[in-house]
Amino acid sequence: MDMSRERFEELVGEALDEVPVELLNLMNNVVVLVEDRPPQGNDDLLGLYEGYALTERGWDYGGVLPDRITIYRLPTLKVCDTETDVIDEVAITVVHEIAHHFGIDDHRLHELGWG
């Protein structure tokens, strides 16, 4: 599948627009980014959450850089055949990484069907 970075970023934005406002309002100190490629050695990674989940933040949390949710364009396009597939995969990946921000681990996400 081939898709411009601009179009892919639009799809990530649209996926974020579908997240309930109540959840978005609970997100704190987090930024969502799009990159073409994941870190070396993780070629199949579609998304990554880096930071301190809300469940791990204590009284001493402060003065830190924003958490990062990164959605990777090229690996996502590699596993998709159509734009509809990309839309679905981006939505799943965005929800998956936001769930990590709320402290939900991969095992539980797979149980819930968001793996």
Short mmCIF file of C-alpha atoms in Angstrom, two decimals:
data_model
loop_
_atom_site.label_atom_id
_atom_site.label_comp_id
_atom_site.label_asym_id
_atom_site.label_seq_id
_atom_site.Cartn_x
_atom_site.Cartn_y
_atom_site.Cartn_z
CA MET A 1 0.00 0.00 0.00
CA ASP A 2 1.28 3.45 -0.87
CA MET A 3 0.09 6.62 0.88
CA SER A 4 1.57 10.05 1.37
CA ARG A 5 2.70 11.11 4.80
CA GLU A 6 0.20 13.97 4.67
CA ARG A 7 -2.74 11.59 4.07
CA PHE A 8 -1.51 9.21 6.76
CA GLU A 9 -1.29 12.09 9.26
CA GLU A 10 -4.86 13.02 8.34
CA LEU A 11 -5.97 9.48 9.16
CA VAL A 12 -4.21 9.62 12.52
CA GLY A 13 -6.00 12.90 13.22
CA GLU A 14 -9.32 11.37 12.23
CA ALA A 15 -8.67 8.39 14.52
CA LEU A 16 -7.98 10.79 17.39
CA ASP A 17 -11.23 12.62 16.58
CA GLU A 18 -13.08 9.32 17.14
CA VAL A 19 -11.75 8.91 20.68
CA PRO A 20 -14.43 9.96 23.16
CA VAL A 21 -13.91 13.52 24.39
CA GLU A 22 -14.15 12.28 27.98
CA LEU A 23 -11.03 10.15 27.46
CA LEU A 24 -9.15 12.86 25.60
CA ASN A 25 -9.87 15.25 28.47
CA LEU A 26 -8.27 12.78 30.89
CA MET A 27 -5.06 12.55 28.86
CA ASN A 28 -2.37 14.63 30.49
CA ASN A 29 1.03 15.71 29.16
CA VAL A 30 1.01 13.52 26.05
CA VAL A 31 1.74 14.25 22.39
CA VAL A 32 0.84 12.12 19.35
CA LEU A 33 3.39 11.98 16.53
CA VAL A 34 3.75 10.28 13.15
CA GLU A 35 7.08 8.87 12.04
CA ASP A 36 7.89 6.88 8.92
CA ARG A 37 9.94 4.17 10.62
CA PRO A 38 10.14 2.67 14.10
CA PRO A 39 13.42 2.40 16.01
CA GLN A 40 15.97 0.08 14.42
CA GLY A 41 15.26 -3.57 15.10
CA ASN A 42 11.51 -3.01 15.50
CA ASP A 43 10.55 -2.99 11.83
CA ASP A 44 7.06 -4.43 12.42
CA LEU A 45 6.10 -1.98 15.18
CA LEU A 46 3.00 0.05 14.25
CA GLY A 47 2.90 2.30 17.30
CA LEU A 48 4.77 3.05 20.51
CA TYR A 49 3.91 4.67 23.82
CA GLU A 50 6.82 6.20 25.72
CA GLY A 51 6.34 7.84 29.07
CA TYR A 52 4.71 7.44 32.46
CA ALA A 53 1.23 5.95 32.38
CA LEU A 54 -1.32 7.83 34.45
CA THR A 55 -1.42 4.86 36.83
CA GLU A 56 2.33 5.23 37.49
CA ARG A 57 2.32 8.93 38.27
CA GLY A 58 2.68 9.83 41.89
CA TRP A 59 2.96 12.95 43.98
CA ASP A 60 6.47 13.53 42.61
CA TYR A 61 5.41 13.57 38.94
CA GLY A 62 6.22 16.92 37.42
CA GLY A 63 8.65 18.81 35.28
CA VAL A 64 8.93 15.99 32.75
CA LEU A 65 8.73 16.06 28.99
CA PRO A 66 5.39 14.99 27.50
CA ASP A 67 4.68 11.31 27.00
CA ARG A 68 4.90 10.31 23.35
CA ILE A 69 2.57 8.23 21.27
CA THR A 70 4.19 7.55 17.91
CA ILE A 71 2.34 5.97 15.01
CA TYR A 72 4.63 4.48 12.36
CA ARG A 73 3.56 5.00 8.75
CA LEU A 74 5.64 2.53 6.71
CA PRO A 75 5.05 -0.60 8.84
CA THR A 76 1.33 0.21 8.91
CA LEU A 77 1.20 0.58 5.14
CA LYS A 78 3.14 -2.67 4.80
CA VAL A 79 0.40 -4.69 6.54
CA CYS A 80 -2.49 -3.01 4.66
CA ASP A 81 -3.88 -3.59 1.18
CA THR A 82 -6.38 -0.74 0.90
CA GLU A 83 -7.00 2.70 2.36
CA THR A 84 -9.87 1.19 4.35
CA ASP A 85 -7.38 -1.25 5.89
CA VAL A 86 -5.11 1.68 6.79
CA ILE A 87 -8.01 3.57 8.39
CA ASP A 88 -8.90 0.52 10.50
CA GLU A 89 -5.29 -0.24 11.47
CA VAL A 90 -4.53 3.36 12.41
CA ALA A 91 -7.67 3.49 14.57
CA ILE A 92 -6.70 0.27 16.36
CA THR A 93 -3.12 1.45 16.88
CA VAL A 94 -4.18 4.86 18.20
CA VAL A 95 -6.58 3.27 20.70
CA HIS A 96 -3.94 0.71 21.68
CA GLU A 97 -1.32 3.36 22.45
CA ILE A 98 -3.77 5.64 24.26
CA ALA A 99 -4.71 2.65 26.41
CA HIS A 100 -1.05 2.36 27.46
CA HIS A 101 -1.23 5.99 28.61
CA PHE A 102 -4.06 4.88 30.92
CA GLY A 103 -1.99 1.97 32.24
CA ILE A 104 -3.54 -0.88 30.25
CA ASP A 105 -0.89 -3.46 29.28
CA ASP A 106 -0.55 -5.46 26.04
CA HIS A 107 -1.93 -8.65 27.58
CA ARG A 108 -5.16 -6.95 28.62
CA LEU A 109 -5.44 -5.13 25.29
CA HIS A 110 -5.20 -8.46 23.45
CA GLU A 111 -7.93 -9.87 25.70
CA LEU A 112 -10.12 -6.89 24.81
CA GLY A 113 -9.46 -7.29 21.06
CA TRP A 114 -7.22 -4.23 20.69
CA GLY A 115 -3.95 -6.14 20.34
#
